[in-house]
Coordinates of C-alpha atoms in Angstrom, one line a residue:
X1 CA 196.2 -97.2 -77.0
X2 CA 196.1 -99.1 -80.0
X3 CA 200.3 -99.1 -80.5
X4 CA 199.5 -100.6 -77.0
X5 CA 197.1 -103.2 -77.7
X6 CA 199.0 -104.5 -80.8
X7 CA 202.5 -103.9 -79.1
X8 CA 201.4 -106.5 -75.8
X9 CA 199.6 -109.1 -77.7
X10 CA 202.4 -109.4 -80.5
X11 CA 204.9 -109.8 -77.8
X12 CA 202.9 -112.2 -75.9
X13 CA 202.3 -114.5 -79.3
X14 CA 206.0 -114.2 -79.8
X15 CA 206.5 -115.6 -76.3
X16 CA 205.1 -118.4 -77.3
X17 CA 202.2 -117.6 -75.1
X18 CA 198.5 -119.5 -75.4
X19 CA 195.8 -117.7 -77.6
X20 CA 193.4 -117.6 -75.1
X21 CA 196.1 -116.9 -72.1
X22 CA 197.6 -114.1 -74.3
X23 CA 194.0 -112.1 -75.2
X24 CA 193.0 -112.2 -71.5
X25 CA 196.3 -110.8 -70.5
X26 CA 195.3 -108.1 -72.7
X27 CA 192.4 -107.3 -71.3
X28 CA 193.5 -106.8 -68.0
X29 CA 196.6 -104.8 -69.1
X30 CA 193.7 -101.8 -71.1
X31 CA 191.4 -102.1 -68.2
X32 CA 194.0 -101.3 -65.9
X33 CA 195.9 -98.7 -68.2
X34 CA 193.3 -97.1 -69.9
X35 CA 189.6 -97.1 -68.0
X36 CA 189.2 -95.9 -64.4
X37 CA 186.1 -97.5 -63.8
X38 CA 186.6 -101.4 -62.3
X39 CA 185.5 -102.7 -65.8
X40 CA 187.1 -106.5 -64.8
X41 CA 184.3 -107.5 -62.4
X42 CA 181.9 -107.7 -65.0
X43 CA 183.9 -109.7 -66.9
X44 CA 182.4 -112.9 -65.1
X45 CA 178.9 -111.8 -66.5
X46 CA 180.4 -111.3 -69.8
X47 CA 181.8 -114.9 -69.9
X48 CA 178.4 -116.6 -68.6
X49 CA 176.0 -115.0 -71.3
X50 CA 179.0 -116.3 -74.0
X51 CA 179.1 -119.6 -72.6
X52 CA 175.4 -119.8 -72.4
X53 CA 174.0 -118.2 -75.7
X54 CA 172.3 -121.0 -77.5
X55 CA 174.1 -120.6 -81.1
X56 CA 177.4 -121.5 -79.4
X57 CA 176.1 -125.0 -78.3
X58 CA 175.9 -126.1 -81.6
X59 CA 180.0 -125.7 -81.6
X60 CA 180.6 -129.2 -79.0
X61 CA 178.2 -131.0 -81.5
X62 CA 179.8 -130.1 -85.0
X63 CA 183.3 -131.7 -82.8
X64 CA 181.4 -134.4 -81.7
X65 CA 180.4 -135.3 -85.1
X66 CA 183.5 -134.9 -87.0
X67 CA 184.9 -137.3 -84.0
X68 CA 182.6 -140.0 -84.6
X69 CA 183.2 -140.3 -88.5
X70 CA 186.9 -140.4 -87.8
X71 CA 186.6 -143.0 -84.7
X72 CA 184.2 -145.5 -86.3
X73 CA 185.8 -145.2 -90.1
X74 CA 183.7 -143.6 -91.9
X75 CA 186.2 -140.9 -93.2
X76 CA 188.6 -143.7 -93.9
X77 CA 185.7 -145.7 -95.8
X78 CA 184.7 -142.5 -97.8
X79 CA 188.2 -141.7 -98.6
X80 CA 189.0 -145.4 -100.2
X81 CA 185.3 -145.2 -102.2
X82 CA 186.9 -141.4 -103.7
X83 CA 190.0 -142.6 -104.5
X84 CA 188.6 -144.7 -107.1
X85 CA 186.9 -142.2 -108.8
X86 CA 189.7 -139.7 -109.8
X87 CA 192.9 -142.3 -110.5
X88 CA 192.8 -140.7 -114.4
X89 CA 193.4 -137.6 -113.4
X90 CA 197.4 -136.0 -113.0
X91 CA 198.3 -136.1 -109.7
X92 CA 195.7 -138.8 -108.4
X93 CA 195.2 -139.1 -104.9
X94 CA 196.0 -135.4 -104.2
X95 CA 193.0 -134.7 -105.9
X96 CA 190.9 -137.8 -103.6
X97 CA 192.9 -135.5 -100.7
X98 CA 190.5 -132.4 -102.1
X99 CA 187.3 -134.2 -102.7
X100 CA 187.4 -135.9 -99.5
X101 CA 188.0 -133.0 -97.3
X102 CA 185.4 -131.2 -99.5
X103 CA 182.8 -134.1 -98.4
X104 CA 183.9 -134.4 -94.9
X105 CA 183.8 -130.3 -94.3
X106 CA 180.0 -130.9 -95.3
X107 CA 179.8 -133.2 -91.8
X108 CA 182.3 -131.6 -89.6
X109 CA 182.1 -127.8 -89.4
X110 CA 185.7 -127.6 -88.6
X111 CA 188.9 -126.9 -90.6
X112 CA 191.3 -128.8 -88.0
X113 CA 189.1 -131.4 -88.0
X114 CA 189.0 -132.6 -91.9
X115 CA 192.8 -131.6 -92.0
X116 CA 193.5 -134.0 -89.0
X117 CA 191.1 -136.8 -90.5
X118 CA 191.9 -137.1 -94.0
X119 CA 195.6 -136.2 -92.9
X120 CA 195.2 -139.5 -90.5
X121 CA 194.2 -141.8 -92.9
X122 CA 196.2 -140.6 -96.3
X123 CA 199.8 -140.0 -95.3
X124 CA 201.3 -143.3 -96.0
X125 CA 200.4 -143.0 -99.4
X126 CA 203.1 -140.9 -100.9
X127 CA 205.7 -142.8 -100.1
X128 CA 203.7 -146.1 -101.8
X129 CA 202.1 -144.3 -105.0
X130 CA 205.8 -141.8 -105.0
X131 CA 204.0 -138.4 -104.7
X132 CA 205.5 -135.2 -105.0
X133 CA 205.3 -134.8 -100.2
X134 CA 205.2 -131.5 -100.2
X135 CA 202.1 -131.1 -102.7
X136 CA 200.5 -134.1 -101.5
X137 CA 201.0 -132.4 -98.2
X138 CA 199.6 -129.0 -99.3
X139 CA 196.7 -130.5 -100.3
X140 CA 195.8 -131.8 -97.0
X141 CA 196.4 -128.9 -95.4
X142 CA 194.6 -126.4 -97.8
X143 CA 191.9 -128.8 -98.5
X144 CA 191.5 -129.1 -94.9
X145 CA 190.8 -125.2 -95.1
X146 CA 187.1 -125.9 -96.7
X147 CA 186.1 -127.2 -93.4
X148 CA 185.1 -123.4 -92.5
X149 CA 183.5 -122.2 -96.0
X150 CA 181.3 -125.4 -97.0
X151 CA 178.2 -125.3 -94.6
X152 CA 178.2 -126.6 -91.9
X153 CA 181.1 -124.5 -90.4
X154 CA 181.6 -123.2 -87.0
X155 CA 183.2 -120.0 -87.8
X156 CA 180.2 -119.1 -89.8
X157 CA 177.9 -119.7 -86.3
X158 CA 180.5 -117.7 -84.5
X159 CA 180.3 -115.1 -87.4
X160 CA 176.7 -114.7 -87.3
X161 CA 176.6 -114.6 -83.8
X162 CA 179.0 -111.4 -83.7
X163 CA 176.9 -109.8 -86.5
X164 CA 173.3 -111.0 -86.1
X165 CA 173.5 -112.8 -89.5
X166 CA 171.2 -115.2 -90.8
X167 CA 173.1 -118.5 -90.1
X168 CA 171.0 -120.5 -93.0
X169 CA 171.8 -117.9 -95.4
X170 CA 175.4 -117.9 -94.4
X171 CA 176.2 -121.5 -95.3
X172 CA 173.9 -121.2 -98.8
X173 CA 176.4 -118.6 -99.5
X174 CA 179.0 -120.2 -98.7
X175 CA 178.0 -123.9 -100.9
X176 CA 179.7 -122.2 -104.2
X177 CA 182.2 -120.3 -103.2
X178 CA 183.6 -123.9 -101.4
X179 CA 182.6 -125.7 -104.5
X180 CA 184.8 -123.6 -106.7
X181 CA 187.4 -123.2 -104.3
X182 CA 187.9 -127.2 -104.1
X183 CA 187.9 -127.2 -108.4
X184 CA 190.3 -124.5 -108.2
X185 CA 192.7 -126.7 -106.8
X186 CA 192.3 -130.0 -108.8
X187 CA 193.1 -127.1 -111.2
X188 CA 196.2 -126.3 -109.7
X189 CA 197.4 -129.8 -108.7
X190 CA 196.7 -130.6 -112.6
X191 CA 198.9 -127.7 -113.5
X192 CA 201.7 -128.9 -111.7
X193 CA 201.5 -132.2 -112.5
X194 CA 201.7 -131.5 -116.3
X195 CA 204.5 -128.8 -115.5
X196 CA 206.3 -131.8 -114.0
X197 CA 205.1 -135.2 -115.0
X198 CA 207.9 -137.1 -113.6
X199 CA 206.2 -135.8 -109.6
X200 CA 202.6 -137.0 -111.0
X201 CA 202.4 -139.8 -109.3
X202 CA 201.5 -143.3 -109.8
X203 CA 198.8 -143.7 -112.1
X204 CA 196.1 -146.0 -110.1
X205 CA 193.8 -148.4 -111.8
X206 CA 190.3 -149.1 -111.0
X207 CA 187.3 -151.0 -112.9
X208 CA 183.9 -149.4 -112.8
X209 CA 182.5 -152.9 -111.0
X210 CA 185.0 -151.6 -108.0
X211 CA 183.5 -147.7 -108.3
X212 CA 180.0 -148.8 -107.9
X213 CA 180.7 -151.4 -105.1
X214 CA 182.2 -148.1 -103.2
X215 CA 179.3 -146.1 -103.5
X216 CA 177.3 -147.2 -100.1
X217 CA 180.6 -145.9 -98.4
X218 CA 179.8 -142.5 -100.1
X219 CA 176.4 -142.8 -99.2
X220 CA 177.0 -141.7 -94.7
X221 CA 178.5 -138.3 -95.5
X222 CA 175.8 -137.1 -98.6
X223 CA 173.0 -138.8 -95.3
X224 CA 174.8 -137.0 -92.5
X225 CA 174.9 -133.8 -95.0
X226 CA 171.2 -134.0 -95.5
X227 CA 170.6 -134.1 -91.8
X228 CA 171.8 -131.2 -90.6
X229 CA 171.8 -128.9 -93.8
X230 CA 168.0 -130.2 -94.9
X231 CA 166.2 -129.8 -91.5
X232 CA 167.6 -125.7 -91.0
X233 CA 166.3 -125.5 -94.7
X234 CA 163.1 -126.6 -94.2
X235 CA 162.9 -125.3 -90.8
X236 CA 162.4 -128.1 -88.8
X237 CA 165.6 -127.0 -86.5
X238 CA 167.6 -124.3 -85.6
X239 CA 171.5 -124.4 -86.7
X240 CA 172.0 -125.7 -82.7
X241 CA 169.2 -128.6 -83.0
X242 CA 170.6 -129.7 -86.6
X243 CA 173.8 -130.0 -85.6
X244 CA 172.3 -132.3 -82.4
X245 CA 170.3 -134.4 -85.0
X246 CA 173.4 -134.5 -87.4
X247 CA 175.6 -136.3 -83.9
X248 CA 172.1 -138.8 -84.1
X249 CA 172.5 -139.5 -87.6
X250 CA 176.1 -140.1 -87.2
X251 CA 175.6 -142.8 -84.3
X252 CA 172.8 -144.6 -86.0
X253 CA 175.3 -144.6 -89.0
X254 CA 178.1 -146.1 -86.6
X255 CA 175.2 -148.6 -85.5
X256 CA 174.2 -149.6 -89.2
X257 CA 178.5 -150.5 -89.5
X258 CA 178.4 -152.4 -86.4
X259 CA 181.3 -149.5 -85.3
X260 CA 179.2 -148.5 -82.5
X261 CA 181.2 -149.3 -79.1
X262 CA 181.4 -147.7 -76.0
X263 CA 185.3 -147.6 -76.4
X264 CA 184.6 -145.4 -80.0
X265 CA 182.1 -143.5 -77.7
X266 CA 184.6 -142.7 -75.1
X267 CA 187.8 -141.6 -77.4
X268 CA 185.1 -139.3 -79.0
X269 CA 183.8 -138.0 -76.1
X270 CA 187.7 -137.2 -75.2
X271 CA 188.6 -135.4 -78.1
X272 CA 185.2 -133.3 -77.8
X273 CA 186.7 -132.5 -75.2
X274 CA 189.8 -131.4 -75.9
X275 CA 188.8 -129.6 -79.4
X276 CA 186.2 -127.8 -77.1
X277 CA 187.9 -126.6 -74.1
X278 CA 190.5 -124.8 -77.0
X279 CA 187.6 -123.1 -79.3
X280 CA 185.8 -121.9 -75.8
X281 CA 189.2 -120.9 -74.1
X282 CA 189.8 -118.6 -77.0
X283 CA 186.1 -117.3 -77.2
X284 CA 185.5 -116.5 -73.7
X285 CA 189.0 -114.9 -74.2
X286 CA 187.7 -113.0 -77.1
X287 CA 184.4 -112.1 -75.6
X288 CA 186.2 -110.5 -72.4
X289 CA 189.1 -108.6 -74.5
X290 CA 185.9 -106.7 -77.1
X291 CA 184.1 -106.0 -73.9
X292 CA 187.4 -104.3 -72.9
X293 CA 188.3 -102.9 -75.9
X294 CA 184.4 -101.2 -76.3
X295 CA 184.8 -100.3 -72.7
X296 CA 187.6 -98.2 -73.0
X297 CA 186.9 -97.0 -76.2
X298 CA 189.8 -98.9 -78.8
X299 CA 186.6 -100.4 -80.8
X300 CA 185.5 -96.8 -81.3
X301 CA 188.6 -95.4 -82.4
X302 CA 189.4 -98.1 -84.8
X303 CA 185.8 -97.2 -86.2
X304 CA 187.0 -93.7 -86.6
X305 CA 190.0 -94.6 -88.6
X306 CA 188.9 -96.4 -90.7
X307 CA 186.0 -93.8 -91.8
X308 CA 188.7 -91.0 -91.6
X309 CA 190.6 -92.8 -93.9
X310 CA 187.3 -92.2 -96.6
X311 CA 188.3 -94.6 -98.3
X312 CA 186.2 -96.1 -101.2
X313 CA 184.5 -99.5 -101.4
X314 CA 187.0 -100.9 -103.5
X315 CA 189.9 -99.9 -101.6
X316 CA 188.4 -100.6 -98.2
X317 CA 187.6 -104.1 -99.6
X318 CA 191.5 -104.4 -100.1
X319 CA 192.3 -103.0 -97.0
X320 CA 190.3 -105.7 -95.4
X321 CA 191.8 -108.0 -97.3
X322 CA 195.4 -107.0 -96.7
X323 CA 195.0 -107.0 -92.6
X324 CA 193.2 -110.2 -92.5
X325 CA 196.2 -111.5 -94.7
X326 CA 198.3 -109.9 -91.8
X327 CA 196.9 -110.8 -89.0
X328 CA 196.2 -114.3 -90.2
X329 CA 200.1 -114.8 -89.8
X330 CA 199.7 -114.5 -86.4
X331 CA 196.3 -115.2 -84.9
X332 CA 194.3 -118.2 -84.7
X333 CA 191.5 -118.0 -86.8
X334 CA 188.6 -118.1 -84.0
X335 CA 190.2 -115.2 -82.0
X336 CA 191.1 -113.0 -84.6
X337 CA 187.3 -113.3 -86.3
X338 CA 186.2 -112.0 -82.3
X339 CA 188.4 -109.6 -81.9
X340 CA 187.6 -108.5 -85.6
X341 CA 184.5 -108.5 -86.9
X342 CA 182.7 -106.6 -84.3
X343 CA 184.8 -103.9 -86.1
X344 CA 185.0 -104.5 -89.4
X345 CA 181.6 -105.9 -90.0
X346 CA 179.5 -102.9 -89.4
X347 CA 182.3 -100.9 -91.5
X348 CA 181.8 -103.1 -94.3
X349 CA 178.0 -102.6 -94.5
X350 CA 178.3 -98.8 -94.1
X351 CA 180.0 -98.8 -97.2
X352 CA 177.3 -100.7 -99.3
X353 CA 178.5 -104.4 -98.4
X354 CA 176.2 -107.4 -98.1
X355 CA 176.8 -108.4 -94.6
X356 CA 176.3 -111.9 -96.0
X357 CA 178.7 -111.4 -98.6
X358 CA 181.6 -110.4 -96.2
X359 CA 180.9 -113.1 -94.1
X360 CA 182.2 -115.1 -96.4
X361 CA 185.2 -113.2 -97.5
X362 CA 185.9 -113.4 -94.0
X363 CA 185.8 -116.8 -94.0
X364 CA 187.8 -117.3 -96.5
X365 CA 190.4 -114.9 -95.6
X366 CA 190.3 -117.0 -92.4
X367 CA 190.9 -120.2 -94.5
X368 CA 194.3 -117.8 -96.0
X369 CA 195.2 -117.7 -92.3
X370 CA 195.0 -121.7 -91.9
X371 CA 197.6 -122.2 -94.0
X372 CA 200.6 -119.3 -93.6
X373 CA 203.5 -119.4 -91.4
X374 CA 203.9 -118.8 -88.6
X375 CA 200.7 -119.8 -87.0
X376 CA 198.9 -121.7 -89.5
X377 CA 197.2 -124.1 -87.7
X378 CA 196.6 -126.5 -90.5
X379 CA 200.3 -126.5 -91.6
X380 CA 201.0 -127.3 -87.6
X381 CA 198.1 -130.1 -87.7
X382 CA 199.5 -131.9 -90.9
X383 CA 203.2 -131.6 -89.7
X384 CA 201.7 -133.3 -86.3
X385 CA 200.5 -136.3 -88.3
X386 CA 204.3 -137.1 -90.3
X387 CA 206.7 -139.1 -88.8
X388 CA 209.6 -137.5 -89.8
X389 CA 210.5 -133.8 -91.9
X390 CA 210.5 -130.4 -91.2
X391 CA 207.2 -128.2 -91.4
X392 CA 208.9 -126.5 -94.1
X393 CA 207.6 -129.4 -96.8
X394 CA 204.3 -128.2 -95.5
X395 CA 204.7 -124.7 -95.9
X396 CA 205.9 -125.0 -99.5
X397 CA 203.6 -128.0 -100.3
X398 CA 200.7 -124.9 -99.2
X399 CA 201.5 -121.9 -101.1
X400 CA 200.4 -123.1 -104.3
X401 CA 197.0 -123.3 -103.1
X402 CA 196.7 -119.5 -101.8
X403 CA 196.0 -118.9 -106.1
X404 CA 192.7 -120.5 -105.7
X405 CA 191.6 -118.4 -102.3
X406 CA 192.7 -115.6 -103.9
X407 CA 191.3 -116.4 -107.0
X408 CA 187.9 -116.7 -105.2
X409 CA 188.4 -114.0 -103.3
X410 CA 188.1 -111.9 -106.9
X411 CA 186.0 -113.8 -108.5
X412 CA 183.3 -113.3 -105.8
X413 CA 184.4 -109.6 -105.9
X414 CA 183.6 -108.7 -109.2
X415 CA 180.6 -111.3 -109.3
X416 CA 179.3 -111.5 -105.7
X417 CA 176.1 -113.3 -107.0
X418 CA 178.6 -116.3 -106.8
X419 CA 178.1 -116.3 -103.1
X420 CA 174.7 -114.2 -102.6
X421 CA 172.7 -116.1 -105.5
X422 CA 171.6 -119.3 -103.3
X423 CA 170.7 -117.6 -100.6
X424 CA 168.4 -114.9 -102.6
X425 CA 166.9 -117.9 -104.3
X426 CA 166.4 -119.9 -101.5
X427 CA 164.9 -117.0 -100.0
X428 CA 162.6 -116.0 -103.3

């Protein structure tokens, strides 16, 4: 059954197939191959309590948010008031790349999202300052990955929804983790820019008079941030109503700029739209295939192996590790977390694992995912925005920055208080 499974939706991703298209294909194939019951018709009931659970809504308004800052200018506004802060350090802008998608990843919730925004409004300058293109374009792309690990993130809602985690501690554990992972590639930009000095960059100037004029266009993203991350913390909203107040905040902030028009209301509204008819294509996909799978008993089984295989924490930590590595190659990141973590989750925690804890080296091994070939959707997204090249620049310009996942993939290994000590403090 499980040569099977993997066999038909391998073949169906290689036939260039839809996510969502492929995984319900699936379904139907096991149902009918492997369970004599009519298992399908309850697959309608299935969908409606996923399309209706109240975590979920929180998904369209994270979108909606991340599309007003990019329609009314704030994320181009923000980028401009970071770029003068970093000029004096090797390699520039690349690093205003990092720090902006760090900030906007605090609004949006979504990887694709800050990749696609900061990708939008940065591109033209490596041909102008004469950046190394396929570092600059790394950068993007892998800095785009934080979208997911610093709160708020969508993947962490969908996470916790799959494991009844606590969302709010989720996203405290996930503020250093992010933090370090965004340093860790400065770090690594800085290293090849002193390995190769001549691919540095333009040095930029910029007076301190200039830096603290930019500061009010820093001051909508820390606002927004506060919104939505303050109100879960002191528990005047759920993760759902926070990210509703964060879309208010947002539109008053369009309002302060004089930015809000019904035009930037309607291409908003649009690509909401869009982004949200994908993420719930692929979950109500998702949803419908681990019904299946439980169904006919595949979940089970793969629950068996991997307590057969006795392995011990450590090496069941690198297992993990290795088949989200894997599958990341091939899965988008929302449908391979469904089809996953029902699995591995309860696995992990068996063996002495915070369930918090491997939420986020989920996560992270879902950022490793955003950025390898073949189906990295990031590298896709960024090669979108260019003009001309191959997506190869972006694949090369990437692989730098798997060093600092892995990195903090270790680090929080051997010192998981990196990610569990907000939360527990918080919490105390």
């Amino acid at each position: 059954m499980i040569i099977v499974a993997l066999g038909t939706v391998i073949g169906l991703l290689a036939l260039a197939v839809p996510v969502a298209a492929s995984l319900g294909t699936l379904s139907i194939v096991l149902a009918d191959f492997f369970s004599t019951r009519p298992i399908l018709r309850a697959l309608g009931q299935v969908s409606w309590s996923t399309s209706t659970d109240f975590l979920i809504v929180a998904i369209p308004f994270f979108v909606l948010l991340g599309e007003i800052l990019l329609r009314s200018g704030m994320a181009e506004r923000m980028y401009k008031a970071l770029a003068l802060w970093v000029p004096w350090l090797p390699g520039g802008l690349m690093h205003t790349n990092i720090a902006s998608c760090a900030m906007f990843a605090a609004t949006s919730g979504s990887s694709v999202a800050t990749a696609a925004t900061i990708g939008t409004v940065v591109l033209d300058e490596i041909e102008r300052n004469e950046y190394p293109e396929r570092l600059f374009l790394g950068s993007i792309a892998a800095g785009g990955t934080l979208g997911i690990l610093i709160p708020p993130s969508i993947n962490m809602i969908v996470y916790g929804v799959l494991t009844d985690t606590s969302i709010p501690r989720l996203y405290l554990a996930g503020v250093v983790p992010g933090l370090l992972m965004a340093l860790l590639f400065s770090l690594i930009i800085v290293a090849y820019c002193m390995l190769f000095p001549a691919k540095a960059g333009r040095r930029m100037q910029a007076t301190w008079a200039a830096r603290i004029r930019s500061l009010p266009d820093l001051l909508p993203p820390i606002f927004i941030f506060a919104v939505v991350i303050g109100s879960i913390y002191a528990g005047w909203a759920t993760a759902t109503e926070a990210a509703g107040l964060g879309v208010i905040a947002a539109l008053i902030v369009a309002a302060w700029n004089k930015r809000l028009t019904v035009q930037m209301l309607l291409r908003a509204f649009e690509g909401t739209m869009r982004t949200n008819a994908m993420i719930m294509a692929v979950l109500l996909a998702a949803y419908a295939l681990n019904f299946i799978l439980a169904a006919v008993g595949l979940t089970a089984d793969m629950r068996r192996l991997f307590v057969q295989m006795d392995l011990s924490p450590v090496s069941l930590l690198l297992v993990v590790v290795l088949m989200y590595l894997i599958l990341g190659m091939f899965l988008e990141t929302l449908s391979m977390m469904v089809l996953t973590v029902p699995i591995i989750a309860p696995v992990m925690v068996q063996a002495g694992f915070d369930p918090v804890w491997t939420g986020i080296i989920v996560i992270i091994m879902m950022e490793v995912g955003m950025i390898t070939p073949p189906v990295g959707m990031n590298l896709f997204v960024v090669q979108g925005l260019r003009k001309k090249g191959v997506i190869t620049d972006v694949i090369l310009g990437a692989l730098p920055f798997l060093i600092g996942m892995f990195a903090v993939v270790a680090a929080i290994s051997v010192w998981p208080d990196i990610a569990l000590w907000l939360p527990s403090a918080m919490r105390g």
